[in-house]
CSV table of C-alpha atoms in Angstrom, one decimal:
chain,number,residue,atom,x,y,z
A,20,MET,CA,48.3,24.8,-39.7
A,21,ILE,CA,46.5,23.6,-36.8
A,22,GLN,CA,49.4,20.8,-36.4
A,23,GLU,CA,52.0,23.9,-36.6
A,24,LYS,CA,50.1,25.2,-33.8
A,25,GLY,CA,50.3,22.4,-31.8
A,26,LYS,CA,53.9,21.9,-32.6
A,27,ILE,CA,55.0,25.4,-31.5
A,28,LEU,CA,53.2,24.4,-28.3
A,29,ASP,CA,54.9,21.4,-27.7
A,30,MET,CA,58.5,23.5,-27.9
A,31,LYS,CA,56.8,26.2,-25.7
A,32,LEU,CA,56.3,23.4,-23.3
A,33,GLN,CA,59.6,21.8,-23.6
A,34,LYS,CA,61.2,25.2,-23.1
A,35,VAL,CA,59.0,25.5,-19.9
A,36,LEU,CA,60.2,21.9,-18.7
A,37,SER,CA,63.7,22.4,-19.5
A,38,VAL,CA,63.9,25.6,-17.3
A,39,LEU,CA,62.1,23.5,-14.5
A,40,VAL,CA,64.4,21.0,-14.7
A,41,ILE,CA,67.0,23.7,-14.1
A,42,LEU,CA,65.4,25.1,-11.5
A,43,LEU,CA,64.7,22.0,-9.6
A,44,LEU,CA,68.6,20.9,-9.7
A,45,PHE,CA,69.9,23.8,-8.4
A,46,GLY,CA,67.3,26.6,-7.6
A,47,VAL,CA,64.4,25.9,-5.6
A,48,GLU,CA,66.0,24.1,-2.8
A,49,SER,CA,66.5,27.0,-0.4
A,50,MET,CA,62.4,27.6,-0.8
A,51,HIS,CA,62.1,24.4,0.5
A,52,ALA,CA,63.4,25.3,4.0
A,53,VAL,CA,62.0,22.8,6.0
A,54,ALA,CA,59.0,24.3,8.4
A,55,GLN,CA,59.9,24.8,11.6
A,56,ASP,CA,58.0,23.0,14.5
A,57,GLY,CA,54.7,24.3,14.8
A,58,ASN,CA,52.4,24.1,18.2
A,59,ALA,CA,48.6,24.2,16.9
A,60,GLU,CA,47.5,25.4,20.1
A,61,ALA,CA,49.9,28.3,20.5
A,62,GLY,CA,48.9,29.3,17.0
A,63,ALA,CA,45.1,29.3,18.2
A,64,GLN,CA,46.5,32.1,20.5
A,65,LYS,CA,48.1,34.2,17.7
A,66,ASN,CA,45.7,34.2,15.2
A,67,ALA,CA,43.5,37.3,16.3
A,68,MET,CA,44.6,39.3,13.1
A,69,CYS,CA,43.5,36.5,10.4
A,70,GLN,CA,40.2,35.7,11.8
A,71,GLY,CA,39.0,39.3,10.2
A,72,CYS,CA,39.1,37.9,6.9
A,73,HIS,CA,40.2,33.9,7.0
A,74,GLY,CA,37.5,33.1,9.6
A,75,ILE,CA,34.5,34.3,7.8
A,76,PRO,CA,33.2,32.0,5.0
A,77,GLY,CA,33.5,33.6,1.4
A,78,PHE,CA,34.6,36.9,2.4
A,79,ARG,CA,36.2,39.3,-0.2
A,80,THR,CA,39.1,41.7,0.0
A,81,ALA,CA,39.0,44.4,-2.2
A,82,TYR,CA,42.7,44.8,-3.2
A,83,PRO,CA,44.2,44.6,-6.0
A,84,THR,CA,40.9,43.3,-6.9
A,85,VAL,CA,37.8,42.0,-5.5
A,86,TYR,CA,38.2,38.2,-4.8
A,87,THR,CA,37.1,35.6,-2.2
A,88,VAL,CA,40.4,35.3,0.3
A,89,PRO,CA,41.5,31.7,0.8
A,90,LYS,CA,40.3,28.8,2.9
A,91,LEU,CA,42.9,28.4,5.1
A,92,GLY,CA,41.7,25.2,7.1
A,93,GLY,CA,43.1,21.9,5.9
A,94,GLN,CA,45.8,23.6,4.0
A,95,ASN,CA,49.7,22.2,3.8
A,96,ALA,CA,51.5,23.4,6.7
A,97,LEU,CA,55.0,24.1,4.8
A,98,TYR,CA,52.5,25.9,2.1
A,99,LEU,CA,51.0,28.3,4.6
A,100,ALA,CA,54.5,29.0,6.2
A,101,ASN,CA,56.4,29.6,3.0
A,102,ALA,CA,53.5,32.2,1.9
A,103,LEU,CA,53.7,34.0,5.0
A,104,ARG,CA,57.3,34.2,4.9
A,105,ALA,CA,56.9,35.6,1.2
A,106,TYR,CA,54.5,38.0,2.3
A,107,LYS,CA,57.4,39.0,5.1
A,108,SER,CA,60.3,39.0,2.8
A,109,GLY,CA,58.3,40.7,-0.2
A,110,GLY,CA,58.1,38.1,-2.7
A,111,ARG,CA,54.9,38.1,-2.6
A,112,THR,CA,53.5,41.8,-2.8
A,113,HIS,CA,50.2,41.8,-1.4
A,114,PRO,CA,49.8,45.1,0.6
A,115,GLY,CA,47.6,43.8,3.5
A,116,MET,CA,49.3,41.0,4.0
A,117,ARG,CA,52.5,42.4,3.7
A,118,ALA,CA,51.7,44.4,7.1
A,119,ILE,CA,50.5,41.5,8.7
A,120,ALA,CA,53.2,39.1,8.1
A,121,SER,CA,55.9,41.5,8.8
A,122,ALA,CA,55.0,41.5,12.1
A,123,LEU,CA,55.5,38.0,12.7
A,124,SER,CA,58.0,36.1,14.1
A,125,ASP,CA,59.4,32.4,12.8
A,126,GLN,CA,58.1,30.8,15.4
A,127,ASP,CA,54.7,32.8,15.0
A,128,ILE,CA,54.3,31.5,11.5
A,129,ALA,CA,55.3,28.3,12.4
A,130,ASP,CA,52.7,28.0,15.0
A,131,LEU,CA,50.2,29.9,12.9
A,132,ALA,CA,50.7,27.4,9.8
A,133,ALA,CA,50.3,24.1,12.6
A,134,TYR,CA,47.2,25.8,13.6
A,135,TYR,CA,45.4,26.2,10.4
A,136,SER,CA,46.6,23.0,8.4
A,137,GLU,CA,45.3,21.2,11.6
A,138,ASN,CA,42.4,19.0,10.2
A,139,LYS,CA,40.3,19.9,13.6
A,140,LYS,CA,37.1,22.0,11.8
A,141,ILE,CA,36.0,24.6,14.0
A,142,ILE,CA,33.0,25.5,12.2
A,143,VAL,CA,32.2,28.7,11.6
A,144,SER,CA,29.0,28.5,9.6
A,145,THR,CA,27.0,25.3,8.5
A,146,GLU,CA,25.3,27.1,5.6
A,147,LYS,CA,25.9,24.9,2.5
A,148,GLY,CA,28.4,26.4,0.0
A,149,THR,CA,29.9,29.2,2.0
A,150,GLU,CA,32.4,27.1,4.2
B,23,MET,CA,68.4,14.7,2.2
B,24,ASN,CA,68.7,17.6,-0.3
B,25,HIS,CA,70.5,15.5,-3.2
B,26,ILE,CA,67.0,13.1,-2.7
B,27,LYS,CA,64.9,15.8,-3.0
B,28,GLN,CA,66.5,17.4,-5.9
B,29,SER,CA,66.6,13.6,-7.8
B,30,PHE,CA,62.9,13.4,-6.4
B,31,GLY,CA,62.1,16.6,-8.6
B,32,PHE,CA,64.3,15.5,-11.4
B,33,VAL,CA,62.0,12.2,-11.9
B,34,VAL,CA,59.2,14.1,-11.3
B,35,ILE,CA,59.7,16.4,-14.3
B,36,LEU,CA,61.3,14.0,-16.5
B,37,VAL,CA,58.0,11.8,-16.2
B,38,LEU,CA,56.3,15.2,-16.7
B,39,ALA,CA,58.3,15.5,-20.2
B,40,PHE,CA,58.4,12.3,-21.8
B,41,GLY,CA,56.5,9.6,-19.6
B,42,PRO,CA,52.5,8.3,-20.5
B,43,PRO,CA,50.0,10.9,-19.9
B,44,LEU,CA,49.8,11.3,-15.8
B,45,VAL,CA,46.2,10.4,-15.4
B,46,ASN,CA,45.8,7.4,-17.8
B,47,ALA,CA,44.2,5.4,-14.6
B,48,GLN,CA,41.2,7.2,-15.2
B,49,SER,CA,38.9,6.0,-18.1
B,50,GLU,CA,38.3,8.5,-21.2
B,51,GLU,CA,35.1,9.0,-20.4
B,52,GLU,CA,35.9,10.4,-16.9
B,53,LEU,CA,38.1,13.0,-18.4
B,54,VAL,CA,35.9,14.4,-20.3
B,55,GLY,CA,34.9,18.2,-19.4
B,56,ILE,CA,38.5,18.1,-17.7
B,57,PRO,CA,40.9,20.9,-19.0
B,58,ALA,CA,43.7,19.6,-21.1
B,59,LYS,CA,46.0,21.6,-19.0
B,60,ALA,CA,44.7,20.4,-15.8
B,61,GLN,CA,45.3,17.0,-17.2
B,62,GLU,CA,48.8,17.3,-18.7
B,63,VAL,CA,50.2,20.0,-16.6
B,64,CYS,CA,48.5,20.8,-13.5
B,65,ALA,CA,47.7,17.2,-11.8
B,66,ALA,CA,51.6,16.4,-12.1
B,67,CYS,CA,52.0,18.4,-8.9
B,68,HIS,CA,48.7,19.2,-7.4
B,69,GLY,CA,46.6,16.0,-8.4
B,70,LEU,CA,43.6,15.7,-11.0
B,71,ASP,CA,41.2,17.1,-8.3
B,72,GLY,CA,43.8,19.3,-6.8
B,73,ASN,CA,43.7,17.6,-3.8
B,74,LYS,CA,47.0,15.5,-4.1
B,75,SER,CA,50.1,17.5,-3.5
B,76,MET,CA,52.9,15.9,-4.4
B,77,THR,CA,55.4,17.9,-2.3
B,78,PRO,CA,54.3,19.3,1.1
B,79,ASP,CA,55.1,22.7,-0.3
B,80,THR,CA,52.3,22.6,-2.9
B,81,PRO,CA,49.2,23.8,-1.5
B,82,LYS,CA,45.7,22.0,-1.8
B,83,ILE,CA,43.8,24.0,-4.6
B,84,GLY,CA,40.6,21.4,-4.6
B,85,GLY,CA,37.7,23.5,-3.6
B,86,GLN,CA,39.4,26.8,-3.3
B,87,ALA,CA,37.3,29.8,-4.8
B,88,SER,CA,37.7,30.1,-8.1
B,89,ASP,CA,38.6,33.8,-8.0
B,90,TYR,CA,41.0,33.4,-5.8
B,91,LEU,CA,42.6,30.9,-7.7
B,92,ALA,CA,42.5,33.0,-10.5
B,93,GLU,CA,43.9,36.1,-8.8
B,94,ALA,CA,46.9,33.9,-7.4
B,95,LEU,CA,47.8,32.5,-11.0
B,96,GLU,CA,47.6,36.3,-12.1
B,97,GLN,CA,49.8,37.0,-9.8
B,98,TYR,CA,52.5,34.0,-10.5
B,99,LYS,CA,52.3,35.4,-13.6
B,100,ASN,CA,53.0,39.2,-13.3
B,101,GLY,CA,55.3,38.8,-10.8
B,102,MET,CA,53.5,39.7,-7.4
B,103,ARG,CA,53.9,36.0,-6.1
B,104,ASN,CA,57.5,35.6,-7.2
B,105,HIS,CA,58.0,31.8,-7.6
B,106,PRO,CA,60.1,30.0,-10.0
B,107,ILE,CA,58.0,27.0,-10.3
B,108,MET,CA,54.7,28.5,-10.5
B,109,GLY,CA,55.6,31.5,-12.2
B,110,ALA,CA,57.1,29.6,-15.4
B,111,MET,CA,53.5,27.3,-14.9
B,112,ALA,CA,51.7,30.5,-15.0
B,113,ALA,CA,54.1,32.4,-17.4
B,114,GLY,CA,52.2,30.0,-20.3
B,115,LEU,CA,48.4,30.1,-19.4
B,116,THR,CA,46.2,33.0,-21.2
B,117,SER,CA,43.6,34.4,-19.7
B,118,GLN,CA,40.9,32.1,-20.4
B,119,ASP,CA,43.2,29.2,-19.4
B,120,ILE,CA,43.3,30.6,-15.9
B,121,GLN,CA,39.5,31.2,-16.1
B,122,GLU,CA,39.0,28.0,-17.1
B,123,LEU,CA,41.6,25.8,-14.6
B,124,SER,CA,40.2,28.0,-11.8
B,125,ASN,CA,36.5,27.0,-12.7
B,126,TYR,CA,37.4,23.6,-13.0
B,127,PHE,CA,39.4,23.1,-9.6
B,128,ALA,CA,36.9,25.5,-7.6
B,129,SER,CA,34.6,22.8,-8.9
B,130,GLN,CA,36.3,19.8,-7.0
B,131,THR,CA,35.4,18.6,-3.8
B,132,SER,CA,37.5,20.5,-0.8
B,133,GLN,CA,39.7,19.1,1.7
B,134,LEU,CA,39.9,23.0,2.6
B,135,PHE,CA,37.3,24.7,5.2
B,136,SER,CA,37.4,28.2,6.7
B,137,LYS,CA,38.7,28.3,10.0
B,138,TYR,CA,38.2,30.9,12.8
């Protein structure tokens, strides 16, 4: 019985994997659109709208459920830019982030991604466990 | 360039599907307590500790808040985040998987920090 369950899982996994192979071969390339060159210093001038949530260690958003906003410092630039583009285009539907990202130009997105991915720490709090 | 990236993705998937266990460099002992799916699935792209992204579009998840990771996974699963790869990954996760995996990756050391 347990073995059979394992088999079914294996089959599911194989299905998922074959879907992935197909996606990787044909589909996903468009999403990798190489990030436009961003300028971290310019980004530092453009992040007033981000600070209220992402600049506060452990800050929680209330919608759609209560959860901690992500730490952005040190994150990969291409991921950050892809996420902002997805909020802007509707690929991600979080209402707060949609509103903010739709006001950003491609250059703004590249600059902000460069700023946040930069490993220079601007310490907001030294309290342990909150950073 | 495009097809190099594509072939790379293809190789990753082949290794995932048919290759040896991804984390065979670690001793059995070190793997105790690490959720099986983290070792068998997520590690391929995010690294076993969530800090070694295989491609630049893959985020670091090590040390990110657990409730955020869980919410992100729920959203890939329910379509609030539309992403073919992570959508396929999250589709196979139960809510218990999501809890376990989020707690596990959140407990890893982090290269991420709150930045003003």
